[in-house]
Tab-separated table of C-alpha atoms in Angstrom:
chain	number	residue	atom	x	y	z
A	1	MET	CA	-8.421	-6.193	-25.331
A	2	SER	CA	-10.895	-8.824	-24.188
A	3	ARG	CA	-13.177	-9.251	-21.218
A	4	ILE	CA	-14.463	-12.341	-19.455
A	5	VAL	CA	-18.164	-13.070	-20.045
A	6	HIS	CA	-20.009	-13.715	-16.775
A	7	LYS	CA	-23.674	-13.808	-17.863
A	8	PHE	CA	-25.458	-16.596	-19.695
A	9	THR	CA	-25.899	-15.832	-23.369
A	10	ARG	CA	-26.640	-17.612	-26.648
A	11	ARG	CA	-23.936	-15.542	-28.379
A	12	VAL	CA	-20.994	-17.934	-28.251
A	13	PRO	CA	-17.869	-16.297	-26.787
A	14	GLU	CA	-14.270	-17.190	-27.522
A	15	TRP	CA	-12.501	-19.576	-25.154
A	16	ARG	CA	-9.154	-18.556	-23.670
A	17	PRO	CA	-7.121	-21.319	-21.989
A	18	ARG	CA	-5.626	-20.865	-18.523
A	19	VAL	CA	-2.846	-23.320	-19.396
A	20	THR	CA	-0.613	-23.387	-22.446
A	21	PRO	CA	-2.115	-25.583	-25.195
A	22	VAL	CA	-0.044	-28.125	-27.095
A	23	ASN	CA	1.962	-26.462	-29.869
A	24	LEU	CA	0.779	-28.133	-33.060
A	25	ASP	CA	4.265	-27.897	-34.540
A	26	GLU	CA	5.612	-29.931	-31.606
A	27	ALA	CA	2.721	-32.437	-31.342
A	28	THR	CA	3.551	-36.140	-31.121
A	29	PRO	CA	2.182	-38.600	-33.726
A	30	GLU	CA	-0.344	-39.785	-31.097
A	31	GLN	CA	-1.510	-36.221	-30.494
A	32	LEU	CA	-1.823	-35.502	-34.216
A	33	ASP	CA	-3.883	-38.664	-34.632
A	34	ALA	CA	-6.199	-37.721	-31.753
A	35	LEU	CA	-6.482	-34.178	-33.100
A	36	LYS	CA	-7.482	-35.575	-36.524
A	37	VAL	CA	-4.895	-33.311	-38.099
A	38	THR	CA	-4.429	-34.057	-41.785
A	39	PRO	CA	-2.769	-32.029	-44.568
A	40	SER	CA	-6.232	-30.752	-45.547
A	41	ASN	CA	-7.387	-30.135	-41.977
A	42	THR	CA	-4.888	-28.187	-39.901
A	43	LYS	CA	-7.366	-25.960	-38.011
A	44	VAL	CA	-7.579	-27.084	-34.390
A	45	SER	CA	-9.231	-25.064	-31.609
A	46	ALA	CA	-7.333	-23.884	-28.525
A	47	TYR	CA	-9.656	-26.067	-26.448
A	48	VAL	CA	-8.815	-29.261	-28.311
A	49	LEU	CA	-5.111	-28.371	-28.309
A	50	THR	CA	-5.366	-27.957	-24.531
A	51	LEU	CA	-7.004	-31.377	-24.119
A	52	ALA	CA	-4.283	-32.893	-26.326
A	53	HIS	CA	-2.043	-32.755	-23.232
A	54	ASP	CA	-3.946	-35.928	-22.208
A	55	VAL	CA	-4.142	-37.675	-25.543
A	56	GLU	CA	-5.461	-40.982	-24.180
A	57	SER	CA	-8.537	-39.259	-22.720
A	58	LEU	CA	-9.087	-37.053	-25.757
A	59	SER	CA	-9.044	-40.040	-28.112
A	60	VAL	CA	-11.866	-41.825	-26.309
A	61	ARG	CA	-13.901	-38.800	-25.234
A	62	SER	CA	-14.590	-37.313	-28.675
A	63	PRO	CA	-16.440	-40.357	-30.100
A	64	LEU	CA	-18.256	-40.830	-26.781
A	65	PHE	CA	-19.415	-37.200	-26.836
A	66	ASN	CA	-20.713	-37.569	-30.394
A	67	ALA	CA	-22.543	-40.826	-29.606
A	68	ILE	CA	-24.306	-39.384	-26.568
A	69	MET	CA	-25.378	-36.174	-28.283
A	70	TYR	CA	-26.014	-37.323	-31.855
A	71	ASP	CA	-26.710	-41.076	-32.130
A	72	GLU	CA	-30.095	-41.852	-33.662
A	73	GLY	CA	-33.168	-42.967	-31.727
A	74	GLY	CA	-34.183	-42.189	-28.165
A	75	MET	CA	-34.433	-38.594	-27.038
A	76	SER	CA	-34.629	-35.749	-29.560
A	77	ARG	CA	-31.525	-33.668	-30.270
A	78	ALA	CA	-33.134	-30.566	-28.764
A	79	GLU	CA	-34.069	-32.319	-25.519
A	80	ARG	CA	-30.542	-33.702	-25.152
A	81	GLU	CA	-29.355	-30.101	-25.540
A	82	LEU	CA	-31.719	-29.114	-22.714
A	83	GLY	CA	-29.960	-31.651	-20.474
A	84	ALA	CA	-26.618	-30.129	-21.476
A	85	ILE	CA	-27.890	-26.610	-20.731
A	86	ALA	CA	-29.144	-27.633	-17.273
A	87	ALA	CA	-25.751	-29.045	-16.300
A	88	SER	CA	-23.949	-26.015	-17.719
A	89	MET	CA	-26.161	-23.637	-15.730
A	90	VAL	CA	-25.529	-25.535	-12.469
A	91	ASN	CA	-21.773	-25.509	-13.103
A	92	ARG	CA	-21.917	-21.968	-14.506
A	93	CYS	CA	-20.046	-22.944	-17.639
A	94	ILE	CA	-20.891	-19.860	-19.692
A	95	TYR	CA	-19.212	-21.187	-22.826
A	96	CYS	CA	-20.969	-24.597	-22.826
A	97	ALA	CA	-24.307	-22.984	-21.975
A	98	ALA	CA	-23.943	-20.595	-24.931
A	99	VAL	CA	-23.026	-23.274	-27.456
A	100	HIS	CA	-25.846	-25.576	-26.431
A	101	ALA	CA	-28.476	-22.869	-25.956
A	102	ASP	CA	-27.678	-21.696	-29.484
A	103	ARG	CA	-28.045	-25.269	-30.783
A	104	HIS	CA	-31.300	-25.756	-28.873
A	105	ALA	CA	-32.731	-22.545	-30.341
A	106	LYS	CA	-31.727	-23.571	-33.871
A	107	LEU	CA	-33.096	-27.102	-33.521
A	108	GLU	CA	-36.374	-25.814	-32.082
A	109	LYS	CA	-36.423	-22.810	-34.397
A	110	SER	CA	-37.317	-20.834	-31.273
A	111	THR	CA	-35.461	-18.940	-28.572
A	112	ASP	CA	-38.418	-19.173	-26.183
A	113	VAL	CA	-37.056	-21.877	-23.852
A	114	THR	CA	-33.523	-20.527	-23.573
A	115	ASP	CA	-34.779	-16.940	-23.236
A	116	LYS	CA	-36.834	-18.062	-20.244
A	117	LEU	CA	-33.991	-20.059	-18.709
A	118	PHE	CA	-31.502	-17.220	-19.011
A	119	THR	CA	-33.894	-14.533	-17.738
A	120	GLN	CA	-35.945	-16.465	-15.157
A	121	GLY	CA	-33.250	-18.892	-14.032
A	122	THR	CA	-33.778	-22.451	-12.907
A	123	ASP	CA	-37.426	-21.843	-11.928
A	124	ALA	CA	-38.306	-20.760	-15.472
A	125	ASP	CA	-41.899	-21.282	-16.605
A	126	LEU	CA	-41.441	-24.156	-19.092
A	127	SER	CA	-43.854	-26.680	-20.622
A	128	PRO	CA	-44.534	-29.655	-18.295
A	129	ARG	CA	-42.272	-31.931	-20.396
A	130	ASP	CA	-39.402	-29.426	-20.622
A	131	ALA	CA	-39.781	-28.606	-16.914
A	132	ALA	CA	-39.520	-32.283	-15.952
A	133	ILE	CA	-36.452	-32.718	-18.182
A	134	PHE	CA	-34.725	-29.562	-16.956
A	135	THR	CA	-35.451	-30.200	-13.269
A	136	PHE	CA	-34.155	-33.774	-13.392
A	137	ALA	CA	-30.985	-32.758	-15.260
A	138	ARG	CA	-30.389	-29.791	-12.940
A	139	LYS	CA	-30.672	-31.902	-9.796
A	140	LEU	CA	-28.519	-34.690	-11.234
A	141	SER	CA	-25.845	-32.067	-11.961
A	142	GLU	CA	-25.553	-30.630	-8.450
A	143	GLY	CA	-22.341	-31.159	-6.458
A	144	VAL	CA	-24.048	-34.002	-4.633
A	145	PRO	CA	-26.626	-35.281	-7.154
A	146	SER	CA	-30.093	-34.717	-5.670
A	147	ALA	CA	-32.420	-36.042	-8.385
A	148	SER	CA	-35.056	-38.153	-6.637
A	149	ALA	CA	-37.636	-40.829	-7.299
A	150	ASP	CA	-40.210	-38.020	-7.572
A	151	ASP	CA	-38.138	-36.352	-10.299
A	152	MET	CA	-37.926	-39.691	-12.138
A	153	ALA	CA	-41.688	-40.140	-11.759
A	154	ALA	CA	-42.197	-36.649	-13.215
A	155	LEU	CA	-40.244	-37.682	-16.320
A	156	ARG	CA	-42.464	-40.727	-16.791
A	157	GLU	CA	-45.633	-38.700	-16.146
A	158	ALA	CA	-44.457	-36.273	-18.826
A	159	GLY	CA	-44.403	-39.178	-21.272
A	160	LEU	CA	-40.692	-39.961	-21.563
A	161	THR	CA	-39.794	-43.530	-22.525
A	162	ASP	CA	-36.973	-45.454	-20.833
A	163	GLU	CA	-34.803	-44.852	-23.912
A	164	GLU	CA	-35.423	-41.108	-23.679
A	165	ILE	CA	-34.733	-41.060	-19.938
A	166	LEU	CA	-31.460	-42.915	-20.482
A	167	ASP	CA	-30.424	-40.377	-23.116
A	168	LEU	CA	-31.252	-37.553	-20.704
A	169	ILE	CA	-29.139	-39.150	-17.966
A	170	LEU	CA	-26.263	-39.529	-20.426
A	171	SER	CA	-26.447	-36.054	-21.956
A	172	SER	CA	-26.730	-34.174	-18.673
A	173	SER	CA	-24.003	-36.326	-17.068
A	174	LEU	CA	-21.767	-35.781	-20.091
A	175	PHE	CA	-21.849	-32.076	-19.349
A	176	GLY	CA	-20.818	-32.796	-15.804
A	177	TRP	CA	-17.663	-33.898	-17.610
A	178	ALA	CA	-17.452	-31.214	-20.313
A	179	ASN	CA	-18.112	-28.345	-17.883
A	180	ARG	CA	-15.271	-29.523	-15.648
A	181	LEU	CA	-12.908	-29.138	-18.581
A	182	MET	CA	-14.221	-26.051	-20.323
A	183	HIS	CA	-15.062	-23.985	-17.219
A	184	VAL	CA	-11.997	-25.050	-15.251
A	185	LEU	CA	-9.285	-24.909	-17.902
A	186	GLY	CA	-10.260	-21.611	-19.527
A	187	ASP	CA	-12.315	-18.426	-19.615
A	188	PRO	CA	-15.154	-17.392	-21.936
A	189	VAL	CA	-14.043	-14.066	-23.432
A	190	ARG	CA	-15.293	-11.429	-25.841
A	191	THR	CA	-12.984	-9.001	-27.585
A	192	GLU	CA	-13.900	-5.416	-26.769
A	193	ASP	CA	-14.707	-4.280	-30.299
A	194	THR	CA	-17.359	-6.989	-30.655
A	195	VAL	CA	-19.090	-6.330	-27.336
B	1	MET	CA	-15.832	-57.744	-20.718
B	2	SER	CA	-19.588	-57.951	-21.287
B	3	LEU	CA	-21.763	-54.860	-21.257
B	4	PHE	CA	-23.044	-55.635	-17.757
B	5	GLU	CA	-19.525	-56.062	-16.411
B	6	THR	CA	-18.600	-52.431	-17.119
B	7	THR	CA	-17.976	-50.469	-13.933
B	8	THR	CA	-20.857	-48.099	-14.627
B	9	LEU	CA	-23.533	-50.771	-15.035
B	10	LEU	CA	-22.123	-52.898	-12.208
B	11	ALA	CA	-22.152	-49.951	-9.796
B	12	ALA	CA	-25.690	-49.076	-10.912
B	13	GLY	CA	-26.827	-52.644	-10.234
B	14	ALA	CA	-28.141	-53.020	-13.809
B	15	LYS	CA	-28.329	-56.679	-14.747
B	16	GLY	CA	-29.136	-58.302	-18.062
B	17	GLY	CA	-32.750	-59.097	-18.904
B	18	GLY	CA	-34.678	-56.285	-17.207
B	19	GLN	CA	-36.428	-53.228	-18.569
B	20	ILE	CA	-33.475	-50.954	-17.847
B	21	ALA	CA	-31.089	-53.491	-19.310
B	22	ASP	CA	-33.057	-53.318	-22.553
B	23	ALA	CA	-32.607	-49.545	-22.638
B	24	ALA	CA	-28.898	-49.908	-21.838
B	25	GLN	CA	-28.544	-52.395	-24.697
B	26	THR	CA	-29.743	-49.719	-27.119
B	27	ARG	CA	-26.769	-47.613	-26.049
B	28	ALA	CA	-24.270	-50.459	-25.620
B	29	ASN	CA	-21.662	-48.507	-27.620
B	30	ILE	CA	-21.877	-45.659	-25.111
B	31	PHE	CA	-21.326	-47.905	-22.095
B	32	GLU	CA	-18.414	-49.588	-23.847
B	33	MET	CA	-16.848	-46.204	-24.662
B	34	THR	CA	-17.479	-45.088	-21.075
B	35	GLN	CA	-15.433	-48.080	-19.903
B	36	ALA	CA	-12.678	-47.141	-22.378
B	37	ALA	CA	-12.710	-43.608	-20.982
B	38	GLU	CA	-12.433	-44.993	-17.437
B	39	ASP	CA	-9.402	-47.015	-18.514
B	40	ALA	CA	-7.873	-43.875	-20.059
B	41	VAL	CA	-8.187	-41.727	-16.936
B	42	LEU	CA	-7.759	-44.363	-14.192
B	43	ARG	CA	-5.168	-46.603	-15.802
B	44	PRO	CA	-3.441	-44.651	-18.607
B	45	LYS	CA	-0.181	-45.735	-20.214
B	46	ASP	CA	1.187	-42.222	-19.708
B	47	CYS	CA	0.405	-41.356	-16.085
B	48	GLY	CA	2.211	-38.042	-15.958
B	49	ALA	CA	2.627	-37.100	-12.294
B	50	PHE	CA	-0.301	-39.231	-11.152
B	51	PRO	CA	0.283	-42.998	-10.832
B	52	HIS	CA	-2.619	-45.439	-10.989
B	53	ASP	CA	-3.019	-45.828	-7.221
B	54	LEU	CA	-3.256	-42.072	-6.704
B	55	ARG	CA	-5.791	-41.813	-9.516
B	56	ALA	CA	-7.889	-44.587	-7.962
B	57	ALA	CA	-7.699	-42.868	-4.569
B	58	LEU	CA	-8.849	-39.558	-6.034
B	59	ALA	CA	-11.673	-41.284	-7.955
B	60	ALA	CA	-12.813	-42.942	-4.717
B	61	ARG	CA	-12.705	-39.589	-2.955
B	62	ILE	CA	-14.762	-37.863	-5.668
B	63	ALA	CA	-17.380	-40.629	-5.585
B	64	ALA	CA	-17.526	-40.570	-1.779
B	65	ARG	CA	-17.972	-36.779	-1.695
B	66	ALA	CA	-20.858	-37.219	-4.143
B	67	LYS	CA	-22.330	-39.740	-1.666
B	68	ASP	CA	-21.797	-42.765	-3.921
B	69	MET	CA	-20.146	-45.211	-1.536
B	70	GLU	CA	-20.634	-48.167	-3.886
B	71	LEU	CA	-18.520	-46.541	-6.599
B	72	ALA	CA	-16.114	-45.156	-3.983
B	73	GLN	CA	-15.431	-48.623	-2.594
B	74	ARG	CA	-14.826	-50.019	-6.074
B	75	TYR	CA	-12.183	-47.383	-6.760
B	76	ALA	CA	-10.655	-47.543	-3.284
B	77	GLN	CA	-9.744	-51.192	-3.933
B	78	ALA	CA	-7.094	-49.983	-6.400
B	79	ALA	CA	-5.840	-47.115	-4.239
B	80	GLY	CA	-2.983	-49.128	-2.714
B	81	ALA	CA	-1.008	-46.991	-0.293
B	82	ARG	CA	-2.951	-43.863	-1.230
B	83	THR	CA	-6.023	-44.688	0.824
B	84	ASP	CA	-4.871	-41.696	2.893
B	85	ILE	CA	-6.882	-39.527	0.509
B	86	SER	CA	-9.609	-41.953	-0.611
B	87	TYR	CA	-12.208	-40.653	1.766
B	88	PRO	CA	-13.307	-37.071	2.378
B	89	ALA	CA	-12.286	-36.965	6.037
B	90	GLN	CA	-8.640	-37.543	5.066
B	91	ASN	CA	-6.506	-34.955	3.307
B	92	GLY	CA	-3.236	-36.827	2.844
B	93	GLY	CA	-1.091	-34.322	4.686
B	94	THR	CA	0.516	-31.126	3.500
B	95	ASP	CA	2.254	-32.679	0.475
B	96	ASP	CA	-1.071	-33.196	-1.245
B	97	ALA	CA	-3.000	-30.253	0.222
B	98	VAL	CA	-3.119	-28.177	-2.984
B	99	LEU	CA	-3.934	-31.200	-5.133
B	100	VAL	CA	-6.724	-32.458	-2.883
B	101	ALA	CA	-8.243	-28.988	-2.447
B	102	PHE	CA	-8.319	-28.540	-6.214
B	103	VAL	CA	-9.915	-31.939	-6.835
B	104	ASP	CA	-12.568	-31.324	-4.163
B	105	LYS	CA	-13.450	-27.934	-5.640
B	106	VAL	CA	-13.587	-29.058	-9.280
B	107	ALA	CA	-15.693	-32.076	-8.343
B	108	GLY	CA	-18.087	-30.476	-5.876
B	109	ALA	CA	-18.128	-26.730	-6.459
B	110	THR	CA	-17.359	-26.436	-10.162
B	111	LYS	CA	-19.067	-23.085	-10.568
B	112	ASP	CA	-16.693	-21.488	-8.049
B	113	ILE	CA	-13.494	-22.396	-9.912
B	114	ALA	CA	-11.517	-19.343	-11.044
B	115	ALA	CA	-8.199	-18.650	-12.745
B	116	ASP	CA	-6.512	-18.466	-9.340
B	117	ASP	CA	-7.255	-22.151	-8.714
B	118	ILE	CA	-5.208	-23.081	-11.775
B	119	ALA	CA	-2.492	-20.588	-10.808
B	120	GLN	CA	-2.158	-22.246	-7.383
B	121	LEU	CA	-1.461	-25.601	-8.998
B	122	GLN	CA	1.066	-24.018	-11.363
B	123	ASN	CA	2.750	-22.248	-8.441
B	124	ALA	CA	2.951	-25.604	-6.636
B	125	GLY	CA	4.933	-26.988	-9.580
B	126	VAL	CA	2.175	-28.939	-11.345
B	127	SER	CA	2.785	-28.875	-15.106
B	128	ASP	CA	0.102	-27.741	-17.533
B	129	ALA	CA	-0.095	-31.270	-18.991
B	130	ASP	CA	-0.681	-32.687	-15.510
B	131	ILE	CA	-3.353	-30.070	-14.790
B	132	VAL	CA	-5.213	-31.287	-17.886
B	133	ARG	CA	-4.749	-34.937	-16.823
B	134	LEU	CA	-6.121	-34.119	-13.368
B	135	CYS	CA	-9.154	-32.303	-14.784
B	136	GLU	CA	-9.917	-35.224	-17.119
B	137	LEU	CA	-9.859	-37.613	-14.165
B	138	VAL	CA	-12.148	-35.483	-12.002
B	139	ALA	CA	-14.455	-34.710	-14.915
B	140	PHE	CA	-14.819	-38.349	-15.942
B	141	VAL	CA	-15.660	-39.524	-12.421
B	142	ALA	CA	-18.183	-36.677	-12.080
B	143	TYR	CA	-19.845	-37.983	-15.273
B	144	GLN	CA	-19.780	-41.601	-14.121
B	145	VAL	CA	-21.224	-40.789	-10.677
B	146	ARG	CA	-24.190	-39.096	-12.350
B	147	VAL	CA	-24.820	-41.845	-14.901
B	148	VAL	CA	-24.829	-44.385	-12.072
B	149	ALA	CA	-27.165	-42.225	-9.941
B	150	GLY	CA	-29.554	-41.782	-12.864
B	151	LEU	CA	-29.608	-45.492	-13.687
B	152	ARG	CA	-30.368	-46.369	-10.077
B	153	LEU	CA	-33.312	-43.975	-10.148
B	154	MET	CA	-34.544	-45.576	-13.383
B	155	GLN	CA	-34.584	-48.921	-11.616
B	156	GLY	CA	-36.246	-47.516	-8.555
B	157	THR	CA	-33.152	-48.196	-6.466
B	158	LYS	CA	-32.419	-45.823	-3.633
B	159	THR	CA	-29.329	-43.718	-4.386
């Protein structure tokens, strides 16, 4: 038995698709290429197998995701994760929020920021720099983006460079994309005996 | 196509030579991959149930509902006969009612999506592969709208 997880958590749940994923045994050569399936790497997640239904998108999205979140220079890894968390909280993508809150805590070697966000919500008492980053990313993520010139000015007052601001725009926007796949196409679940 | 001819930077009004352009140059690979992603969701080789004009119409609709008329007009140019759903006031009639309602909800009220929303599409005869294609389209445009909005704010342009 499993139950759907409804509350934000750093403990990453499983992801259960609402559609039937591609059957690896029946995958086309294009799908296998996009899935990076090789004789020594045959483990593919249900999420990636689900996205393999649209192999053209999957092929271009994976390298784009990695570039936005991991390319060198610009904003720190942890602050990019904060942008991802803000979007995931707005869109209530429990799975994405868990994965990226866990990464943020590990990168920062502290659970302080994500503890505050998950207990105090979007008005959490953060450092001025984190608050400016989170507020901008949260407003940019709303159904009609509402980030304003004042929010941009707050980023600059907090000391962010143009390169850092661009990385924040990209990372939070990227989760406007990721959340609309992960949260829409499946459920975050926990098996009963591990609750 | 040069970096500043990608849809995202064109819609944002970012031109070569300025301060923001310098920042964009540092992430040129990302803007190039963003354009490749746009090509994959707007103009794929395998369209499934959604031909290019319908995809362009839905992209225009998503941008318009997010109050980005610049991006909406760019996409509407490729909507052909499907301009009946390009703008939020139009719903395309009963044939597209389930499709349009789903797109509007995923784009604008993501947090409210539940399993029943997927079940409604399945009950309407939409295949699982097409549901994934539709989500990729909506999700990409949601990303692009926000990158464009953020870049405009960087430049001090009113969004």
